[in-house]
GROMACS .gro file of C-alpha atoms in nm:
model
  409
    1UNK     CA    1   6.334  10.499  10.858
    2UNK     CA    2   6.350  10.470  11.221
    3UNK     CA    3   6.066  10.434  11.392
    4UNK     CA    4   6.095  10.706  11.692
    5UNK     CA    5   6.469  10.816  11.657
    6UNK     CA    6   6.411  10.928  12.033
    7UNK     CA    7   6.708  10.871  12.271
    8UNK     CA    8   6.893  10.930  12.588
    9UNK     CA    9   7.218  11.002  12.718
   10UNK     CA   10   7.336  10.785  12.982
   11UNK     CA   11   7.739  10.849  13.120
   12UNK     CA   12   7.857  10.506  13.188
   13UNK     CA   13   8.245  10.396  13.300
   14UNK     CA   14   8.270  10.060  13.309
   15UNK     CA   15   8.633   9.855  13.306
   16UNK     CA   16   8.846  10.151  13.248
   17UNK     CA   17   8.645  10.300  12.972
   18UNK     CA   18   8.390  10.588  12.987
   19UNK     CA   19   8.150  10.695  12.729
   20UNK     CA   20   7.854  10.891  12.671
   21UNK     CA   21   7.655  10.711  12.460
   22UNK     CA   22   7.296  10.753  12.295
   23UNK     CA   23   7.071  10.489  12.411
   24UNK     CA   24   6.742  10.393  12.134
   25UNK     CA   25   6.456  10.387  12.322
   26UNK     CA   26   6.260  10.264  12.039
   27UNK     CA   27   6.373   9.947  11.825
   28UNK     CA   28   6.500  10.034  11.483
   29UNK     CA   29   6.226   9.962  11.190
   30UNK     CA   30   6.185   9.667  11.041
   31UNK     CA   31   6.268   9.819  10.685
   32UNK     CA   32   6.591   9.899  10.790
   33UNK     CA   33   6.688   9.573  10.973
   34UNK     CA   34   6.597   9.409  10.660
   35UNK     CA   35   6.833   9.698  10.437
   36UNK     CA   36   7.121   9.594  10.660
   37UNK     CA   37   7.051   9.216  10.648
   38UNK     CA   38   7.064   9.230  10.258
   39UNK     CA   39   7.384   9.452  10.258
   40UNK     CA   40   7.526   9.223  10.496
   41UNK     CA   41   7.444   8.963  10.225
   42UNK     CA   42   7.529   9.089   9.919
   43UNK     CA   43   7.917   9.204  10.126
   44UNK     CA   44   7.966   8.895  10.266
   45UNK     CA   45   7.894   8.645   9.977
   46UNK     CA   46   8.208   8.860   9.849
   47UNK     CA   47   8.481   8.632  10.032
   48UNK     CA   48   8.272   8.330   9.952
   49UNK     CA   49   8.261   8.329   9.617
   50UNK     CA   50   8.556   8.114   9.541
   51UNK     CA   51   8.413   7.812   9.727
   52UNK     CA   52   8.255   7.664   9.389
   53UNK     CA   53   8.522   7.815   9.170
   54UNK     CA   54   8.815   7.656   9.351
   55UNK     CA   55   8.854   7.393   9.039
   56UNK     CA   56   8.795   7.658   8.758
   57UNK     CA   57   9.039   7.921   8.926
   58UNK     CA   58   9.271   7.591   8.978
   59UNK     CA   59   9.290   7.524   8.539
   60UNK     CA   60   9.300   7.889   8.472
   61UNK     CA   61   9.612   7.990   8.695
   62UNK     CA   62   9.803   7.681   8.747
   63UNK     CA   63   9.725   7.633   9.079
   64UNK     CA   64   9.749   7.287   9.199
   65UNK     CA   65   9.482   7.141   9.394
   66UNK     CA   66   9.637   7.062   9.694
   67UNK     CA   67   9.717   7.430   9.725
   68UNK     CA   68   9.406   7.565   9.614
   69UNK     CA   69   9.266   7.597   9.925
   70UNK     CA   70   9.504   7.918   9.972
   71UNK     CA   71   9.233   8.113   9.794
   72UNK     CA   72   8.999   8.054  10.063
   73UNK     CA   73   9.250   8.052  10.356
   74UNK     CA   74   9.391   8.434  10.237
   75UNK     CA   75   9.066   8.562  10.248
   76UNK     CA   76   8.956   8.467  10.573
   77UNK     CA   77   9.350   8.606  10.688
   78UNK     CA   78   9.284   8.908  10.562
   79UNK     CA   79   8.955   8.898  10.701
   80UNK     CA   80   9.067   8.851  11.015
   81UNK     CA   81   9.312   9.176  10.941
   82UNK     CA   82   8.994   9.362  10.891
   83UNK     CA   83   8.830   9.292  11.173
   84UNK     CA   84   9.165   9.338  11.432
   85UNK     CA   85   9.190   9.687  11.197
   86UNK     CA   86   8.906   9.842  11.021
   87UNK     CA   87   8.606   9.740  11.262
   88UNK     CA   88   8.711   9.888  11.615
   89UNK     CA   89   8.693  10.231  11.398
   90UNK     CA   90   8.308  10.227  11.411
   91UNK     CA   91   8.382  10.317  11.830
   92UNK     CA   92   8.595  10.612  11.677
   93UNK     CA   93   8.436  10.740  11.365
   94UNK     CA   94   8.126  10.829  11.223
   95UNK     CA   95   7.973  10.521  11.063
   96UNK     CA   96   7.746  10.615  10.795
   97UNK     CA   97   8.061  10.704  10.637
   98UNK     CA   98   8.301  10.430  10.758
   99UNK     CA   99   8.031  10.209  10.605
  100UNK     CA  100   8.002  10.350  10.247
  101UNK     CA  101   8.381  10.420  10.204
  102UNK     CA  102   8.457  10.061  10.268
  103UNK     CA  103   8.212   9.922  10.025
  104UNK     CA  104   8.279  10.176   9.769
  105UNK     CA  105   8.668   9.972   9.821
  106UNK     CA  106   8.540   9.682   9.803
  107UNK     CA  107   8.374   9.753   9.469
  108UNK     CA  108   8.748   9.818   9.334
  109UNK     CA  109   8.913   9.502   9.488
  110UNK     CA  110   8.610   9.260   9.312
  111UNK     CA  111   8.706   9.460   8.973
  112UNK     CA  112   9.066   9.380   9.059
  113UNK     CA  113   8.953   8.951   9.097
  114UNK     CA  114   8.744   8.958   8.787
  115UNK     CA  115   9.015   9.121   8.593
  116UNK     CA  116   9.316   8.931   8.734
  117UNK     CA  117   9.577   8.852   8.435
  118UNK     CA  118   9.791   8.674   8.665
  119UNK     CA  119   9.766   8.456   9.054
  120UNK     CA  120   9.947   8.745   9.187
  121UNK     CA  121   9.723   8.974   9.123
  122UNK     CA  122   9.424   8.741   9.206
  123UNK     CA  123   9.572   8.671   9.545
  124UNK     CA  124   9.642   9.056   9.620
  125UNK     CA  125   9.247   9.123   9.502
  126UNK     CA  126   9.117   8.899   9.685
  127UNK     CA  127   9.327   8.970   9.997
  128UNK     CA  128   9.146   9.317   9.960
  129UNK     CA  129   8.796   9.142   9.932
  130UNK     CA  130   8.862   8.946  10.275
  131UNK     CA  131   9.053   9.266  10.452
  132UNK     CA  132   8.731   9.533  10.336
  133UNK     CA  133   8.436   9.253  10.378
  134UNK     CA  134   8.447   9.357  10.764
  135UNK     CA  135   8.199   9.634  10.697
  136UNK     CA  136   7.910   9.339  10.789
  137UNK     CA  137   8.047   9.375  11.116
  138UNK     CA  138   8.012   9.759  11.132
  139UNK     CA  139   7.698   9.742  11.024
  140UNK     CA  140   7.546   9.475  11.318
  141UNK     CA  141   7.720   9.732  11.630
  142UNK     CA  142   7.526   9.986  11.449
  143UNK     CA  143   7.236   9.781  11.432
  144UNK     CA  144   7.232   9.672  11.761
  145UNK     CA  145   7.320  10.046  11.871
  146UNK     CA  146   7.039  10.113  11.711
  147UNK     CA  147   6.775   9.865  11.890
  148UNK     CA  148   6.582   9.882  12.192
  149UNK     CA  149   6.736   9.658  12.496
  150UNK     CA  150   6.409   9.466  12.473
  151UNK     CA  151   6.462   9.404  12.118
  152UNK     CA  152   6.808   9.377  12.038
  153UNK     CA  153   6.820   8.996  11.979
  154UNK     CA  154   6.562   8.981  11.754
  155UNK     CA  155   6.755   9.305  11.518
  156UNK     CA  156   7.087   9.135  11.541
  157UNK     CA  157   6.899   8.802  11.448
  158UNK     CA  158   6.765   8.956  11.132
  159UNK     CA  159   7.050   9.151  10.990
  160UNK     CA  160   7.310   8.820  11.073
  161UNK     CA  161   7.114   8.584  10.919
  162UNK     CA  162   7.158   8.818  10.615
  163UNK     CA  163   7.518   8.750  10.650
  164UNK     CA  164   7.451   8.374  10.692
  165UNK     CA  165   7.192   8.351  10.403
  166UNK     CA  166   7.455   8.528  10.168
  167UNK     CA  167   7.745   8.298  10.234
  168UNK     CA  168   7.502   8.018  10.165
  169UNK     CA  169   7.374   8.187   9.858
  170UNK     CA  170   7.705   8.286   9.754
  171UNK     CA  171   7.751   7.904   9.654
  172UNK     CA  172   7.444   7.918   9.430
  173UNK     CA  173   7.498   8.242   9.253
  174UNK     CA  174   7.863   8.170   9.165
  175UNK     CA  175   7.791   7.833   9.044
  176UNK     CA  176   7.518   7.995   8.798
  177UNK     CA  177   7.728   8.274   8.674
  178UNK     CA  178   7.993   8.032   8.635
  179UNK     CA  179   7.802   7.779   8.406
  180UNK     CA  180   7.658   8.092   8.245
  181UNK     CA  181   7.966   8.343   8.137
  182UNK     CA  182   8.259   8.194   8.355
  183UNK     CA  183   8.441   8.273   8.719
  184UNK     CA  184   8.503   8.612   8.647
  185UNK     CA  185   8.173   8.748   8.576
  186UNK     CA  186   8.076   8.630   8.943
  187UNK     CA  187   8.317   8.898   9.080
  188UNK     CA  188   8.221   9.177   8.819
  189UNK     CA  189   7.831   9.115   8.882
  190UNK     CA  190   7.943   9.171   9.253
  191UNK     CA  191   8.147   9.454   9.205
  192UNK     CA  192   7.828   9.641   9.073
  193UNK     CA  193   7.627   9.512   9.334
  194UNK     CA  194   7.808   9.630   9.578
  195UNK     CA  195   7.784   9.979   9.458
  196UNK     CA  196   7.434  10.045   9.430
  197UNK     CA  197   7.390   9.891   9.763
  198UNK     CA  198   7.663  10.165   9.867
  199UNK     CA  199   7.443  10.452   9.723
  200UNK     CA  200   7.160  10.333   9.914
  201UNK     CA  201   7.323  10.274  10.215
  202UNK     CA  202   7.493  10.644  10.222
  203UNK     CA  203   7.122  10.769  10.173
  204UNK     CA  204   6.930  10.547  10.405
  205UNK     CA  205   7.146  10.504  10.692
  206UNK     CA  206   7.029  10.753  11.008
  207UNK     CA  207   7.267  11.035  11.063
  208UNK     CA  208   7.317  10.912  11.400
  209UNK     CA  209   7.564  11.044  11.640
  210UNK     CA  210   7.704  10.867  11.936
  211UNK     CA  211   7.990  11.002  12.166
  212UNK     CA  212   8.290  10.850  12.039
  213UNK     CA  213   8.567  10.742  12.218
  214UNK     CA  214   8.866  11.003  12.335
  215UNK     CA  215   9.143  10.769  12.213
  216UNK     CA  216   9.414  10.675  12.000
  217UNK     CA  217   9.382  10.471  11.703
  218UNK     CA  218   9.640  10.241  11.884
  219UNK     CA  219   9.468  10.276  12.221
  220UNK     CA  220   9.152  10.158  12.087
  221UNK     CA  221   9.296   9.856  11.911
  222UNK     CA  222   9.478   9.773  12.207
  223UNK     CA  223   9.127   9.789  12.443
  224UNK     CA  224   9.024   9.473  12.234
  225UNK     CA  225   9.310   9.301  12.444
  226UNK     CA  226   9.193   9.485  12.767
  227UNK     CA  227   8.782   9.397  12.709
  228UNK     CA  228   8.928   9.008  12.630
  229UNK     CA  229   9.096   9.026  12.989
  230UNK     CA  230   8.786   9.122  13.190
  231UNK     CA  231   8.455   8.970  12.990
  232UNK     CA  232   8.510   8.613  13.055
  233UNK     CA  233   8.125   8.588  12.808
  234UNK     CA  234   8.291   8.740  12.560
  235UNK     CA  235   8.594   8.475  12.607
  236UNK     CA  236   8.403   8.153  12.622
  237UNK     CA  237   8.148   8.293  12.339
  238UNK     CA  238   8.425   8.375  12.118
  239UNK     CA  239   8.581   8.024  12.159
  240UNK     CA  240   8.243   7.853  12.072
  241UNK     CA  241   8.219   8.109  11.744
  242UNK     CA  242   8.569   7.943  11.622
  243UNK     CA  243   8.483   7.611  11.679
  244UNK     CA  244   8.118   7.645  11.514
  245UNK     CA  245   8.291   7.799  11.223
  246UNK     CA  246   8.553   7.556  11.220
  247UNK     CA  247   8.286   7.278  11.118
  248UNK     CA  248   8.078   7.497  10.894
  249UNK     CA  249   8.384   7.536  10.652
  250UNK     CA  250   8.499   7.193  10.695
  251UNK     CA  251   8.172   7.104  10.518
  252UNK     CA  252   8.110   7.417  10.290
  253UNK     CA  253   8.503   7.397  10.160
  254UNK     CA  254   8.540   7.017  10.054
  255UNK     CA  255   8.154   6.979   9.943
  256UNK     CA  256   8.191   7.079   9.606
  257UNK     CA  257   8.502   6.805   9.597
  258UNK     CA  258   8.294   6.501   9.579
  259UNK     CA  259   7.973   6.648   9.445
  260UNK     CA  260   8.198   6.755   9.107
  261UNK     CA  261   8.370   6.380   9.069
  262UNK     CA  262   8.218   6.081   8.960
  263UNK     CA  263   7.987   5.906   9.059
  264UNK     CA  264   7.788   6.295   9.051
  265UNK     CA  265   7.975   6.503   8.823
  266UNK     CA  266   7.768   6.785   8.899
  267UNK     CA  267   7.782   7.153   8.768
  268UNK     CA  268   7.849   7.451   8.964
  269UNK     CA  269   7.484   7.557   8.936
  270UNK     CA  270   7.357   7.197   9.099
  271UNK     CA  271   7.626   7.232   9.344
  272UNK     CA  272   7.583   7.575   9.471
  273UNK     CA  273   7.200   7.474   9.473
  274UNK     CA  274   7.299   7.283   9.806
  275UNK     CA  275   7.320   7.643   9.979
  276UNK     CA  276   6.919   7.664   9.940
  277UNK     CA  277   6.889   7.373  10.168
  278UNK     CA  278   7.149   7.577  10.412
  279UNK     CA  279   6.973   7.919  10.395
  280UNK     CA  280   6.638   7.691  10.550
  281UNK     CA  281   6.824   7.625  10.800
  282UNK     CA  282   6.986   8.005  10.869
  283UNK     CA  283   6.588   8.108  10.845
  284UNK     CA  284   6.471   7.880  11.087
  285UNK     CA  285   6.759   7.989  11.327
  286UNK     CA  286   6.646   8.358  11.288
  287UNK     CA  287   6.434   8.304  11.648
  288UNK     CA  288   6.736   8.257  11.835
  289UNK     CA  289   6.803   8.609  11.889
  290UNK     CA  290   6.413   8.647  12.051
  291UNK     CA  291   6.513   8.373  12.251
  292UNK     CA  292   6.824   8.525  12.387
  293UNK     CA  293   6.621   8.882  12.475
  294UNK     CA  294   6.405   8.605  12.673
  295UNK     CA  295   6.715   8.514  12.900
  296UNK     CA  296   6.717   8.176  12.717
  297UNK     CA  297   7.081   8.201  12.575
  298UNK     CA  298   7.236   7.898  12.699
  299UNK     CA  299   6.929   7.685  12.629
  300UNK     CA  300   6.939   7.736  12.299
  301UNK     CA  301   7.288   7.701  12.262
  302UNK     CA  302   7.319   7.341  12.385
  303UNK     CA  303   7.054   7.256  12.186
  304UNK     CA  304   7.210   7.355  11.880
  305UNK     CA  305   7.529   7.216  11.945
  306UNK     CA  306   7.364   6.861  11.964
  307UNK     CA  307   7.209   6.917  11.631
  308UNK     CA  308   7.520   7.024  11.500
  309UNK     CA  309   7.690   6.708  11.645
  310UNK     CA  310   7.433   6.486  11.466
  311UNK     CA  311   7.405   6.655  11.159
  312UNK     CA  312   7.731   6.506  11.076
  313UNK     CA  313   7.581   6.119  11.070
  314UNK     CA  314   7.360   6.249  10.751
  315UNK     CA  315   7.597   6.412  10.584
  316UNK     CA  316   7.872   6.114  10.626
  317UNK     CA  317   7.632   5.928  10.348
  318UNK     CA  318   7.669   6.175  10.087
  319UNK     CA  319   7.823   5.878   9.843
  320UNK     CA  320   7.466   5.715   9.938
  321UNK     CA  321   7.215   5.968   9.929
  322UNK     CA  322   7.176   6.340   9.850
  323UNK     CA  323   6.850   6.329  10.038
  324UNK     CA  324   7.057   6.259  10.335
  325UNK     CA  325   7.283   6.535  10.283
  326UNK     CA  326   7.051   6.812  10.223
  327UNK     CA  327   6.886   6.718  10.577
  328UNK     CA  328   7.241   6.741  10.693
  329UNK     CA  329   7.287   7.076  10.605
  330UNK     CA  330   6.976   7.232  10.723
  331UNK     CA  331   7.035   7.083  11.054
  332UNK     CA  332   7.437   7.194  11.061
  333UNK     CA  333   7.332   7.537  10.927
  334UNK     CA  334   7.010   7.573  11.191
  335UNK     CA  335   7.293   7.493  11.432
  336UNK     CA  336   7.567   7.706  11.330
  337UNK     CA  337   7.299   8.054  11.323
  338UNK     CA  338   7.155   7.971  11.622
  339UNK     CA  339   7.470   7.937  11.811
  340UNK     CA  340   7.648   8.226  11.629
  341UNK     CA  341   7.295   8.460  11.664
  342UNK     CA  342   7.306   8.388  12.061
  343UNK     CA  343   7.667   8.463  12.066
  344UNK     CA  344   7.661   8.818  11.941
  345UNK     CA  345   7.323   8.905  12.121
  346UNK     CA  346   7.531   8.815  12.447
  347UNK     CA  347   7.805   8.977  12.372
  348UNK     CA  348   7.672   9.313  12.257
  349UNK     CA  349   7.500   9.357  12.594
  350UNK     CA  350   7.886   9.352  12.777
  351UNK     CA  351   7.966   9.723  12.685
  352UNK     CA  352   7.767   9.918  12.468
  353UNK     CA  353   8.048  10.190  12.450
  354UNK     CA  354   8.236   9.932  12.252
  355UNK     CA  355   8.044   9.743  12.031
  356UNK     CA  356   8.259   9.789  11.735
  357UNK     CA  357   8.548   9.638  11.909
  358UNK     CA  358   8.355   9.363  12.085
  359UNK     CA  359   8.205   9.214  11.798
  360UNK     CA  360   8.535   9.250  11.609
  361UNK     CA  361   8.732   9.037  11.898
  362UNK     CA  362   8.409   8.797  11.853
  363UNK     CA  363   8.465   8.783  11.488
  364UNK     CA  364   8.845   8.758  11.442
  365UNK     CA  365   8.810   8.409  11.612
  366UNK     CA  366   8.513   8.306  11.342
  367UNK     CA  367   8.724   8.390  11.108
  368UNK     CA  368   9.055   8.168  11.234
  369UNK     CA  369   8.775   7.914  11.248
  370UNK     CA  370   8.645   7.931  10.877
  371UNK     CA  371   9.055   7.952  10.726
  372UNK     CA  372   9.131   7.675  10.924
  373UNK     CA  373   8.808   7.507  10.834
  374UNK     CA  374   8.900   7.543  10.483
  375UNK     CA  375   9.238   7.442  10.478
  376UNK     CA  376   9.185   7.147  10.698
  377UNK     CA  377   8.912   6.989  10.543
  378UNK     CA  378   9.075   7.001  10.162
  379UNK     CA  379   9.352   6.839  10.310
  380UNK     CA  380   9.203   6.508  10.496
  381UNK     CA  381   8.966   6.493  10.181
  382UNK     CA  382   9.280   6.457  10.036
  383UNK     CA  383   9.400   6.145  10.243
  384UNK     CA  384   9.093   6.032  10.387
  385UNK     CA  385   8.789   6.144  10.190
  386UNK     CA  386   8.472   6.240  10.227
  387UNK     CA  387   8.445   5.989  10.560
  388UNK     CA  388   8.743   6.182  10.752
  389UNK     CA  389   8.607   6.482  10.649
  390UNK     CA  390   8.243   6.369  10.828
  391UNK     CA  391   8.448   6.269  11.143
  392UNK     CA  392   8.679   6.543  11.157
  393UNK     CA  393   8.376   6.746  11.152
  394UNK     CA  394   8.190   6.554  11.409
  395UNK     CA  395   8.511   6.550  11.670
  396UNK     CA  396   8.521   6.933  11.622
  397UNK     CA  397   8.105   6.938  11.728
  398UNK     CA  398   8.134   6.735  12.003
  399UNK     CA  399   8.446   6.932  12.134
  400UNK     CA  400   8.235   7.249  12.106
  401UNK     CA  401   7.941   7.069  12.330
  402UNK     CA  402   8.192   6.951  12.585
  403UNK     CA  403   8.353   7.282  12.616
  404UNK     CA  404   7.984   7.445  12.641
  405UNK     CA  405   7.907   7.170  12.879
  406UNK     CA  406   8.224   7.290  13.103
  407UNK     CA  407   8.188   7.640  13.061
  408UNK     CA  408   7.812   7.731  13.044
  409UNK     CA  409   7.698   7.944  13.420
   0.00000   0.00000   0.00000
């Protein structure tokens, strides 16, 4: 499954920690990248879900509109939770098993959604979804653990566009299963899902053994602070994740709000068709991570944030053209994985004693990007419609170019 398992031990104290870790001196297969890009998928898509089914959730519980946005907003809390809590562990414990025992969880909290009598208990499931839906996480440190130097970039390249691809598709399968047999047959066709990808996981992942960390469970959550306060890359990068996140939910949020009115009025399947158009542009994005091993990190990234800034002028004339809107979104999604790709490859070079925790500080601020995203962008549709929610998208791009523009070395 690996294709030379070969490694060396290399004692390395960097900052004020010290590990011995196992260094790949072969890249991990391609068979594997590509198992861990569609479990990162199928995991992810979990939290996602409830983008299309905002209005249908809305009827069924009582929940007014205004305040249906929550749904979204708790998951990507919790999410955030998850990441500050569960993903550091893959520094501490062994995780081929921190992996499977998650999703196996996760399998119980979609159950929990799809049989939800009550908002209550939809909230508390779904608060589970967000909180166990860090495993993705785990599973790119391991990943990158598990590549070459020389070839990292292109591994964590593959296995997050699987993440990107399956929030994207997350829109399209939802909206079928929805037309088909209703909201709560998305979250039960997850739940099993989720558990044969489990089983496979738990037999295909390497038995791979790296020398963990000698510290606390509170120690190691409180090194997240410490690795924050001396990687000023992993600072600025995890700035530029919230803000790219920040637009991507202001658009994937409210889209299904004027697509579903008049003068459209389309289904959940047409609408969650729009994430095809999105997963072209996640594909074509897949190359940043080869350009990052090539020293071309920064490059890329300021090229992407200009196509992110003007993908907002197509997508503004949604009322006018779907054409124009579907070239929107390949461009803001292109944008979004390419900046988001070059991030993590950056950041998983820093310390590679600590990649659990790094790419958990990363990801705690995409996810306080994608609630407030979400909850912002129902709102001024709201007041303002689908033209604020173009601008406040745009003035959220361009801040995230001038701060690159500032920051970049």
């Amino acid at each position: 499954m690996i294709a030379d398992q070969t490694v060396k031990k290399a004692e390395k104290v960097q900052g004020g920690f010290r590990a011995s870790e196992q260094v790949p001196v072969s890249i991990i297969s391609r068979n594997v990248a590509l198992l861990f890009s569609i479990a990162c998928g199928i995991v992810v898509a979990n939290i996602y879900y409830a983008q299309p089914l905002l209005d249908a959730i809305s009827n069924e519980f009582g929940i007014s509109h205004s305040f249906v946005g929550l749904v979204i907003t708790i998951t990507q809390i919790f999410y955030a939770l998850g990441l500050l809590l569960l993903v550091p562990l893959g520094d501490l414990l062994n995780r081929r098993w921190l992996i499977a025992g998650q999703m196996l969880l996760s399998v119980l909290a979609l159950i929990v959604v799809g049989t939800a009598t009550s908002s209550i208990v939809l909230f508390v499931g779904i608060a589970a979804v967000g909180f166990l839906a860090v495993v993705t996480q785990t599973l790119v440190a391991f990943a990158a653990t598990l590549a070459a130097p020389a070839e990292r970039g292109r591994v964590v390249g593959v296995v997050t566009s699987g993440i990107v691809i399956g929030i994207l598709l997350a829109r399209t399968f939802a909206g079928v299963l929805m037309d088909l047999a209703g909201w709560r047959s998305v979250y039960l066709v997850s739940a099993i899902f989720t558990l044969i990808m489990a089983c496979v996981l738990f037999r295909v992942l390497p038995h791979f053994e790296h020398k963990r960390e000698s510290l606390s469970y509170l120690q190691l959550i409180r090194s997240m602070f410490t690795l924050f306060a001396q990687e000023r890359t992993l600072r600025i990068r995890a700035a530029l994740g919230m803000m790219i996140f920040i637009a991507f939910s202001i658009l994937w949020t409210s889209l299904v709000l004027p697509l579903s009115a008049p003068p459209f009025s389309l289904s959940h399947t047409a609408i969650g068709a729009f994430g095809l158009a999105g997963v072209a542009g996640a594909l074509a994005a897949a190359r940043a991570g080869r350009l990052a091993d090539r020293g071309l990190g920064q490059k890329t990234t300021g090229v992407a944030l200009i196509l992110l800034l003007i993908s907002w002028l197509p997508i503004s004339y949604v009322q006018h053209s779907l054409l124009a809107l579907i070239v929107g979104i390949i461009l803001l999604d292109l944008a979004v994985q390419a900046v988001h790709v070059t991030n993590q490859s950056m950041i998983l070079t820093l310390r590679p004693e600590a990649r659990s925790r790094l790419t958990a500080g990363y990801m705690i601020f995409y996810s306080i990007g994608s609630a407030t995203g979400s909850i912002a962008s129902t709102s001024i549709y709201v007041y303002f419609g689908w033209n604020g929610v173009s601008l406040l998208g745009a003035i959220v791009s361009a801040l995230a170019l001038l701060f690159w523009s500032l920051t970049k070395e």
